[in-house]
XYZ file of C-alpha atoms in Angstrom:
598
model
C 0.245 0.221 0.057
C 2.587 2.599 0.882
C 4.622 1.711 -2.373
C 1.478 2.345 -4.324
C 0.940 5.607 -2.558
C 4.741 6.659 -3.398
C 4.132 5.816 -6.892
C 0.837 7.766 -7.242
C 2.438 10.710 -5.659
C 5.430 10.510 -7.847
C 2.980 10.160 -10.819
C 0.887 13.096 -9.757
C 3.925 15.223 -9.359
C 5.363 14.221 -12.819
C 2.111 15.362 -14.288
C 2.111 18.747 -12.572
C 5.533 19.240 -13.850
C 4.527 18.072 -17.531
C 1.670 20.322 -17.162
C 3.615 23.285 -15.954
C 6.025 22.720 -18.623
C 3.677 22.643 -21.204
C 1.650 25.574 -20.149
C 5.007 27.614 -19.706
C 6.131 26.580 -23.268
C 2.883 27.776 -24.870
C 2.815 30.908 -22.847
C 6.529 31.701 -24.204
C 5.544 30.674 -27.536
C 2.543 33.036 -27.587
C 4.758 35.959 -26.097
C 7.402 35.161 -28.942
C 4.746 34.966 -31.530
C 3.101 38.385 -30.126
C 6.505 40.089 -30.039
C 7.315 38.808 -33.650
C 3.966 40.080 -34.758
C 4.651 43.340 -33.179
C 7.859 43.969 -34.780
C 6.630 42.559 -38.179
C 3.702 45.178 -37.813
C 6.394 48.062 -37.195
C 8.309 46.654 -40.000
C 5.667 46.515 -42.575
C 3.872 49.982 -41.335
C 7.024 51.956 -41.704
C 6.326 54.531 -44.227
C 10.135 54.424 -45.041
C 11.477 51.591 -47.144
C 13.094 48.965 -44.839
C 15.196 46.030 -46.175
C 16.833 43.111 -44.632
C 20.038 42.107 -46.295
C 22.497 39.056 -45.820
C 25.643 40.480 -44.701
C 27.626 38.046 -46.733
C 25.864 37.665 -50.050
C 24.177 41.108 -49.889
C 21.056 39.483 -50.932
C 17.627 40.778 -49.848
C 16.209 38.641 -47.199
C 13.008 40.655 -46.531
C 11.571 43.983 -47.722
C 8.535 46.251 -46.213
C 5.556 47.512 -48.380
C 7.051 50.982 -48.591
C 9.982 49.475 -50.206
C 7.934 47.547 -52.548
C 5.716 50.681 -53.284
C 8.541 53.008 -53.562
C 11.012 51.018 -55.763
C 8.259 49.266 -57.853
C 9.849 45.834 -57.429
C 7.718 43.159 -56.114
C 8.558 41.335 -52.954
C 9.458 38.262 -54.698
C 11.426 40.245 -57.143
C 13.334 41.997 -54.236
C 14.098 38.408 -52.814
C 15.644 37.562 -55.925
C 17.868 40.468 -56.003
C 20.935 41.688 -54.196
C 21.621 45.421 -52.875
C 23.994 45.554 -56.042
C 20.893 45.380 -58.413
C 19.530 48.672 -57.058
C 22.607 50.579 -57.692
C 23.856 52.377 -60.752
C 26.629 50.441 -62.561
C 29.172 53.116 -61.566
C 28.633 52.637 -58.084
C 28.951 48.704 -58.115
C 32.490 49.084 -56.587
C 31.177 50.913 -53.358
C 29.276 47.699 -52.512
C 32.485 46.304 -51.041
C 33.050 49.662 -49.000
C 29.389 49.156 -47.527
C 30.174 45.688 -46.283
C 33.534 46.917 -44.763
C 31.885 49.892 -43.218
C 28.925 47.948 -41.748
C 31.465 45.290 -40.461
C 33.285 48.217 -38.738
C 29.959 48.726 -36.822
C 28.803 51.997 -38.609
C 25.322 52.435 -38.339
C 24.986 55.618 -40.424
C 26.036 55.260 -44.104
C 25.350 58.439 -45.536
C 23.873 59.146 -48.948
C 23.575 56.729 -51.812
C 22.040 56.370 -55.279
C 19.448 53.895 -55.894
C 17.572 52.730 -59.026
C 13.821 52.157 -59.420
C 12.424 49.464 -61.373
C 11.666 52.063 -64.026
C 15.375 53.129 -64.150
C 14.524 56.269 -62.100
C 17.692 57.158 -59.957
C 17.082 58.457 -56.631
C 19.300 59.615 -53.874
C 18.648 58.011 -50.364
C 19.800 58.405 -46.867
C 20.825 55.036 -45.797
C 20.632 53.833 -41.936
C 21.768 50.423 -41.152
C 22.428 48.609 -38.024
C 23.566 44.723 -37.778
C 20.959 41.860 -36.845
C 20.308 38.170 -36.946
C 17.757 37.211 -39.335
C 16.539 33.415 -39.163
C 19.870 32.562 -37.772
C 21.963 34.543 -40.307
C 23.850 37.593 -39.683
C 22.082 40.315 -41.674
C 21.733 44.259 -41.948
C 18.528 46.123 -41.426
C 18.296 48.915 -43.722
C 16.385 52.136 -43.755
C 16.348 54.036 -47.125
C 15.168 57.560 -46.870
C 14.686 58.963 -50.245
C 15.918 62.514 -49.894
C 16.084 63.281 -53.720
C 13.679 66.342 -53.754
C 15.206 67.131 -50.606
C 18.710 67.712 -52.007
C 17.103 69.482 -55.045
C 15.592 71.629 -52.872
C 18.676 72.108 -50.883
C 20.581 72.831 -53.979
C 18.164 75.256 -55.615
C 18.164 77.057 -52.207
C 22.038 77.057 -52.456
C 21.842 78.267 -56.006
C 19.406 80.883 -55.350
C 21.276 82.272 -52.265
C 24.514 82.163 -54.512
C 22.766 84.186 -57.322
C 21.094 86.638 -54.844
C 24.506 87.036 -52.979
C 26.068 87.804 -56.549
C 23.559 90.078 -57.334
C 23.680 91.925 -54.150
C 27.527 91.867 -54.509
C 27.336 93.263 -58.058
C 24.591 95.851 -58.070
C 25.622 99.262 -58.396
C 23.750 100.226 -55.105
C 24.657 99.202 -51.618
C 22.325 96.516 -50.085
C 22.561 95.928 -46.226
C 21.127 94.802 -43.097
C 21.414 95.680 -39.573
C 20.052 94.772 -36.088
C 17.257 96.800 -34.395
C 20.019 98.264 -32.376
C 21.636 99.701 -35.587
C 24.724 97.394 -36.015
C 25.400 96.323 -39.485
C 25.347 92.591 -40.179
C 25.783 92.781 -43.868
C 26.739 95.184 -46.393
C 27.594 94.575 -49.976
C 30.891 95.301 -51.474
C 29.798 98.352 -53.369
C 29.897 100.275 -50.345
C 33.544 100.761 -50.983
C 32.977 102.682 -54.268
C 30.442 104.813 -52.260
C 32.692 105.616 -49.292
C 35.811 104.218 -49.570
C 35.294 101.936 -46.508
C 35.476 98.206 -47.356
C 32.596 96.208 -46.516
C 34.172 93.999 -43.729
C 34.738 97.129 -41.799
C 30.822 98.168 -41.765
C 29.930 94.661 -40.633
C 29.524 94.953 -36.579
C 30.110 98.659 -36.678
C 27.228 101.022 -35.541
C 25.263 103.307 -37.538
C 26.583 106.258 -35.624
C 30.023 105.895 -37.318
C 28.706 107.048 -40.629
C 26.386 109.912 -39.888
C 27.106 113.130 -38.160
C 25.116 113.933 -34.809
C 22.311 115.993 -36.727
C 21.583 113.441 -39.304
C 21.860 110.731 -36.803
C 18.979 112.414 -34.621
C 16.891 112.844 -37.867
C 17.434 109.334 -38.903
C 16.588 108.144 -35.259
C 13.141 109.835 -35.669
C 12.499 108.164 -38.950
C 13.234 104.691 -37.540
C 11.156 105.167 -34.601
C 8.223 106.332 -36.689
C 8.604 103.214 -38.781
C 8.854 100.855 -35.988
C 5.388 102.210 -34.649
C 3.855 101.562 -38.078
C 4.345 97.649 -37.468
C 5.013 94.655 -39.892
C 1.903 96.241 -42.308
C 4.513 99.178 -43.405
C 5.564 98.875 -47.033
C 8.766 100.480 -45.767
C 10.695 104.032 -45.887
C 12.425 106.004 -48.410
C 14.284 109.273 -47.504
C 17.375 111.155 -48.337
C 20.373 111.612 -45.922
C 24.215 112.130 -45.916
C 26.585 109.582 -44.880
C 30.281 110.081 -44.179
C 33.187 108.349 -46.548
C 36.587 107.523 -45.206
C 37.582 111.193 -45.169
C 34.446 112.311 -43.325
C 33.035 114.089 -46.383
C 29.211 113.906 -46.706
C 27.782 111.885 -49.559
C 24.406 112.262 -50.498
C 22.205 109.216 -50.608
C 18.834 108.010 -50.896
C 17.810 104.941 -48.497
C 15.086 102.646 -49.276
C 14.461 100.231 -45.967
C 12.068 98.332 -43.778
C 11.954 96.198 -40.493
C 11.806 92.561 -40.822
C 9.449 91.099 -38.183
C 9.350 87.412 -36.365
C 6.109 85.485 -36.012
C 5.609 87.656 -32.695
C 5.609 90.659 -34.545
C 8.854 91.659 -32.944
C 11.588 93.318 -35.117
C 14.462 91.166 -35.763
C 16.636 93.129 -38.374
C 16.378 96.023 -40.674
C 17.137 95.481 -44.392
C 17.783 98.317 -47.155
C 19.339 99.371 -50.235
C 21.320 102.862 -50.295
C 21.679 104.707 -53.672
C 24.501 107.145 -54.206
C 22.913 110.405 -55.181
C 26.386 112.529 -56.049
C 25.898 112.019 -59.876
C 22.032 112.578 -59.699
C 22.801 115.700 -57.844
C 25.377 116.973 -60.162
C 23.083 116.257 -63.069
C 20.246 118.108 -61.481
C 22.797 121.130 -60.999
C 23.610 121.024 -64.680
C 20.104 120.558 -65.674
C 19.121 123.459 -63.759
C 21.867 125.601 -65.270
C 20.919 124.371 -68.714
C 17.252 125.098 -68.297
C 18.087 128.529 -67.266
C 19.885 128.981 -70.164
C 17.364 127.503 -72.433
C 14.525 129.714 -70.772
C 16.304 133.123 -71.235
C 17.703 132.305 -74.647
C 16.511 134.544 -77.486
C 15.844 131.687 -79.717
C 12.764 129.673 -79.678
C 13.283 126.083 -78.270
C 10.442 123.599 -78.792
C 10.685 119.723 -77.719
C 8.199 117.399 -79.047
C 7.804 113.791 -78.944
C 8.362 111.566 -81.940
C 4.734 112.244 -83.130
C 5.221 116.042 -83.049
C 3.067 116.718 -79.914
C 4.722 119.681 -77.989
C 6.231 118.950 -74.597
C 8.215 122.181 -73.768
C 8.418 125.571 -75.253
C 10.833 128.239 -73.648
C 9.508 132.101 -73.129
C 11.120 133.139 -76.487
C 8.537 130.793 -78.188
C 5.724 132.630 -76.213
C 6.868 136.025 -77.220
C 7.254 135.092 -80.799
C 4.175 133.323 -81.532
C 1.839 135.025 -78.956
C 0.863 131.313 -77.761
C 1.369 130.837 -73.920
C 3.017 127.475 -72.744
C 0.081 126.252 -71.409
C -1.800 126.461 -74.719
C 0.359 124.509 -76.639
C 1.701 121.777 -74.276
C 0.063 118.585 -75.553
C -0.999 120.024 -78.904
C 0.808 119.164 -82.165
C 3.293 121.613 -83.542
C 1.147 121.780 -87.053
C -0.936 124.314 -84.895
C 1.866 127.018 -86.401
C 1.516 125.740 -89.895
C 1.042 128.759 -92.307
C -0.024 127.070 -95.415
C 2.921 128.617 -97.333
C 4.880 125.389 -97.384
C 3.408 122.458 -99.357
C 2.845 118.946 -98.397
C 6.282 117.636 -100.065
C 8.204 120.142 -97.672
C 6.665 118.562 -94.476
C 7.103 115.139 -96.039
C 10.795 115.894 -96.399
C 11.202 117.473 -93.221
C 9.609 114.026 -91.458
C 11.676 111.777 -93.356
C 14.803 113.222 -92.430
C 14.366 113.907 -88.815
C 12.685 110.078 -88.475
C 15.932 108.679 -90.237
C 17.762 110.130 -87.285
C 19.209 113.309 -89.156
C 18.944 116.954 -88.434
C 17.024 119.246 -90.441
C 17.618 122.664 -91.278
C 15.457 125.194 -93.248
C 13.896 128.525 -93.634
C 10.115 128.425 -93.255
C 6.975 130.634 -92.769
C 4.821 129.952 -89.700
C 1.794 131.480 -88.325
C 1.266 133.247 -85.133
C -1.781 133.004 -82.708
C -3.066 136.379 -84.368
C -2.873 134.929 -87.747
C 0.043 136.848 -88.971
C 3.037 135.304 -90.458
C 6.741 135.250 -89.620
C 9.728 133.655 -91.152
C 12.145 131.476 -88.917
C 15.511 129.924 -89.318
C 14.937 126.385 -87.810
C 16.945 123.342 -86.909
C 15.437 120.246 -85.814
C 17.425 117.422 -84.248
C 16.480 114.184 -83.039
C 17.103 113.211 -79.373
C 18.256 109.697 -78.638
C 18.120 107.748 -75.488
C 21.126 105.460 -74.512
C 20.283 102.628 -76.592
C 20.275 104.862 -79.774
C 16.315 104.981 -80.034
C 14.815 108.360 -81.122
C 12.501 109.688 -78.237
C 12.177 113.299 -79.027
C 12.727 115.995 -81.440
C 14.179 119.412 -80.311
C 13.861 122.370 -82.573
C 15.694 125.610 -82.140
C 14.020 128.320 -84.138
C 15.368 132.038 -84.657
C 12.828 134.735 -86.098
C 14.252 136.501 -89.124
C 11.167 138.165 -89.961
C 12.739 141.645 -89.132
C 16.175 140.694 -90.538
C 14.606 139.672 -93.716
C 12.724 143.057 -93.924
C 15.863 145.037 -93.223
C 18.048 143.026 -95.751
C 15.137 143.539 -98.292
C 15.356 147.463 -97.203
C 18.922 147.322 -97.774
C 18.753 145.817 -101.253
C 16.104 148.029 -102.077
C 18.150 151.039 -100.943
C 21.061 149.631 -103.098
C 18.707 148.960 -105.832
C 17.472 152.671 -105.386
C 20.917 154.256 -105.366
C 22.035 152.407 -108.515
C 18.427 153.345 -110.411
C 19.161 156.749 -109.070
C 22.731 157.223 -110.706
C 21.249 155.810 -113.895
C 18.292 158.136 -113.772
C 20.644 160.914 -113.072
C 22.596 160.181 -116.213
C 19.563 159.870 -118.272
C 17.722 163.111 -116.864
C 20.852 165.253 -117.916
C 20.582 164.131 -121.346
C 16.874 164.140 -121.488
C 16.838 167.733 -120.115
C 19.155 169.011 -122.809
C 16.772 167.733 -125.455
C 13.814 169.068 -124.015
C 15.652 172.425 -123.830
C 16.238 172.269 -127.651
C 12.495 171.546 -128.123
C 11.309 174.163 -125.819
C 13.499 176.898 -127.483
C 12.395 175.710 -130.913
C 8.701 175.792 -130.072
C 8.988 179.128 -128.321
C 10.791 180.456 -131.639
C 8.173 178.993 -133.886
C 5.293 180.910 -132.019
C 7.035 184.039 -133.229
C 6.694 182.920 -136.754
C 2.622 182.548 -136.765
C -0.100 184.644 -135.377
C -2.365 183.632 -132.565
C -5.189 182.938 -134.543
C -3.155 180.560 -136.558
C -4.076 176.821 -136.271
C -0.607 175.931 -135.613
C -0.232 178.455 -132.724
C -2.241 176.248 -130.279
C -0.386 173.010 -131.217
C 2.821 174.954 -130.481
C 1.354 176.087 -127.175
C 0.421 172.465 -126.258
C 4.175 171.599 -127.145
C 5.740 174.087 -124.856
C 3.238 173.316 -122.054
C 4.055 169.507 -122.329
C 7.881 170.426 -122.532
C 7.621 172.373 -119.609
C 5.856 169.674 -117.503
C 8.434 167.284 -118.747
C 11.281 169.392 -117.880
C 9.566 169.561 -114.130
C 9.640 165.561 -114.338
C 13.251 165.728 -115.319
C 13.961 167.774 -112.215
C 11.947 165.148 -110.240
C 14.381 162.377 -111.860
C 17.205 164.456 -110.653
C 16.019 164.850 -107.285
C 15.352 161.045 -107.109
C 19.068 160.729 -108.222
C 19.991 163.205 -105.536
C 21.099 165.494 -107.923
C 18.289 168.068 -107.659
C 16.830 169.400 -104.388
C 13.253 168.754 -103.939
C 11.323 172.119 -103.808
C 8.352 171.717 -101.675
C 5.918 174.407 -102.068
C 2.343 175.426 -100.644
C 0.030 174.306 -103.319
C -3.848 173.883 -104.040
C -3.838 170.275 -104.616
C -7.212 170.299 -106.259
C -5.891 173.239 -108.482
C -2.916 171.179 -109.396
C -5.109 168.173 -110.235
C -7.593 170.438 -112.527
C -4.674 171.705 -114.659
C -3.465 168.068 -114.991
C -6.662 166.383 -115.868
C -6.886 167.546 -119.763
C -3.359 165.883 -120.285
C -4.166 162.980 -118.425
C -7.547 162.491 -120.516
C -5.331 162.431 -123.682
C -2.929 159.655 -122.141
C -5.742 157.227 -121.050
C -7.880 157.485 -124.295
C -11.354 157.881 -124.947
C -12.757 154.573 -124.079
C -11.508 155.012 -120.173
C -13.672 157.849 -118.291
C -11.706 159.779 -115.955
C -13.660 161.380 -113.254
C -12.502 163.950 -111.007
C -14.169 164.497 -107.442
C -12.543 167.231 -105.164
C -14.056 166.566 -101.953
C -12.688 169.446 -99.879
C -12.452 173.158 -100.117
C -9.326 173.305 -98.008
C -6.918 171.702 -100.328
C -3.586 173.505 -99.255
C -0.665 171.067 -99.048
C 3.211 171.431 -98.930
C 4.430 169.310 -101.742
C 7.039 169.405 -104.624
C 4.296 170.178 -107.695
C 6.583 168.140 -109.987
C 6.003 165.213 -107.578
C 2.077 165.667 -107.686
C 2.278 165.369 -111.405
C 4.544 162.463 -111.460
C 2.171 160.373 -109.158
C -0.973 161.150 -110.975
C 0.556 160.456 -114.515
C 2.109 157.055 -113.280
C -0.732 155.727 -111.670
C -3.134 156.740 -114.613
C -1.106 154.991 -116.975
C -1.031 151.909 -115.000
C -4.715 151.869 -114.452
C -5.013 152.408 -118.280
C -2.974 149.401 -118.886
C -4.956 147.167 -116.407
C -8.259 148.068 -118.071
C -9.342 145.938 -121.036
C -11.966 147.687 -123.352
C -14.300 150.454 -121.423
C -13.526 151.343 -117.718
C -13.260 154.033 -115.491
C -10.463 155.880 -113.280
C -11.451 158.009 -110.269
C -9.598 160.593 -108.688
C -10.593 162.352 -105.744
C -9.431 164.174 -102.402
C -10.888 164.448 -98.974
C -9.841 165.960 -95.557
C -8.767 163.441 -92.582
C -7.532 164.240 -89.014
C -4.877 161.381 -87.723
C -4.883 160.684 -84.229
C -1.828 159.076 -82.253
C -3.129 155.429 -82.707
C -3.324 155.925 -86.448
C 0.415 156.717 -86.633
C 1.965 153.915 -84.434
C 2.122 151.421 -87.346
C 3.285 154.183 -89.992
C 6.753 155.473 -89.291
C 7.443 159.089 -89.886
C 3.656 159.969 -89.720
C 2.809 162.401 -86.881
C -0.936 163.394 -85.810
C -2.724 166.148 -87.449
C -4.901 167.186 -90.438
C -4.034 165.800 -93.755
C -5.126 165.470 -97.463
C -5.851 162.178 -98.886
C -5.399 161.967 -102.465
C -7.072 158.608 -104.011
C -6.575 157.248 -107.272
C -9.008 154.213 -108.260
C -9.884 152.282 -111.135
C -11.897 148.951 -112.264
C -9.243 147.407 -113.839
C -7.909 143.694 -113.494
C -5.657 144.949 -110.219
C -2.268 143.350 -109.483
C -1.595 139.766 -108.806
C 0.755 138.600 -105.691
C 3.851 138.871 -107.731
C 3.228 142.337 -109.146
C 2.249 143.450 -105.880
C 5.263 142.031 -104.249
C 7.375 144.666 -106.644
C 4.752 147.498 -106.489
C 7.333 150.037 -105.115
C 10.155 149.219 -107.606
C 10.894 152.030 -110.020
C 9.791 151.540 -113.447
C 8.319 148.165 -113.011
């Protein structure tokens, strides 16, 4: 009985031991499985490609879903490949380097190039550590694709380099400083502006480059801009900075604050422009403009279409137009109609081709009167050579031409006078012979003889011709003029019969004395000459039947009537008028009306 009891106890103990062992093994197995599933879940759910690689053969032992999705190979294709198969051919030699570096216990392998199934090359950041997979030494590889990241970094680097080169090579100075007014960056162009190298500016305070008064003014501008906050578009102001020799340099500064996410100022950035040349240009421009404004010649600036953009005061004085009346209008407002279309076509062809144009032309003032100008029109080019404006310099030569014409007329009259003087002497000698013989003939006949009256007419005509000869000599300055107090109406009465014989029977000569008071002071020979010449000219202008009217009337001239008549004084005058109904004179004839013997 005791033996069976011992056996039963031993069997129970063995059962309990077996049960505990089996239960523990199952529990351990379940724990291992759970742990394996956990790490397998982590392996598969990792968004970055992960690979298990045999350390000796470099063959893929396992890959996660991210690797399959990213590289394009299926899991079975991966398990049939080695890590060399996803490297570019030129990187094959680095495979051994990888093994050696892993054997050395390195975990971070740096950047490598990999190939996707479609041949696309990517750059990956490799992180690896050693492990054991199914009893074999292996590497767990994390492959983070950094292709786009590196492209962005490279683009950023190139962009920074590009803007750095831009900042360093721009003609203006680009700078930044702290809110405490300490420079953190200044482009190298600052040396050209101040003679102080950029390196000396960095780390220095703004007070070094401003005198006390300018610094106080700049501080006020900075404080006002800071109060405007992040929404301010920035500030533009002029100031003067000191160069190495402490001489002021005029500059224009464009700058603004840079704020962080909490709207706190972190820096100031800006551009400084050297105004030295601009200031000098403005001084020269003011000097040039002053000279143009005070010039005696007209200066007109137009655009390429002839629209007026500027005129000087000489233009206003000459044309009668005020500046405001012509700005924005075409210069054709001055056209007189004297020049034809071919003239203006030649003008525009010349200046549009880039050449200057010079000519004398007749233009029209605001009041409609004409004036003659000597004009030079030149194209204005921009730095690229393109014509952007036209500038015309014009000189009013109307008075000059009048004086020249007067001088030429004086010379002509002097020459004619010398000729007339010589002719008058010879003519007077012949008239003396005619007059003497006619007077002698009257002694040979009685007064009632028919020839006597004819002889009297010869004597009268000869005497009048002698008076005209004296007029020619007076014209030639060889005979003094002899003004006399005469009755102008009586002088005309005495000449009427002779004038009727001169003009012929088909033309009526009408004489209308218009005033009883007809005493004037004039050389009687001049009256005869005036009436004779005008009536003969009127006769020549009348075709067929016509009439000539001679009349006188009294007129009193005031000062206003004498303004445009040099040499005429206010007072009482007799007007002697000769008119006819003939063809008149055309423009060419009228232009020569005062030429002797025309």
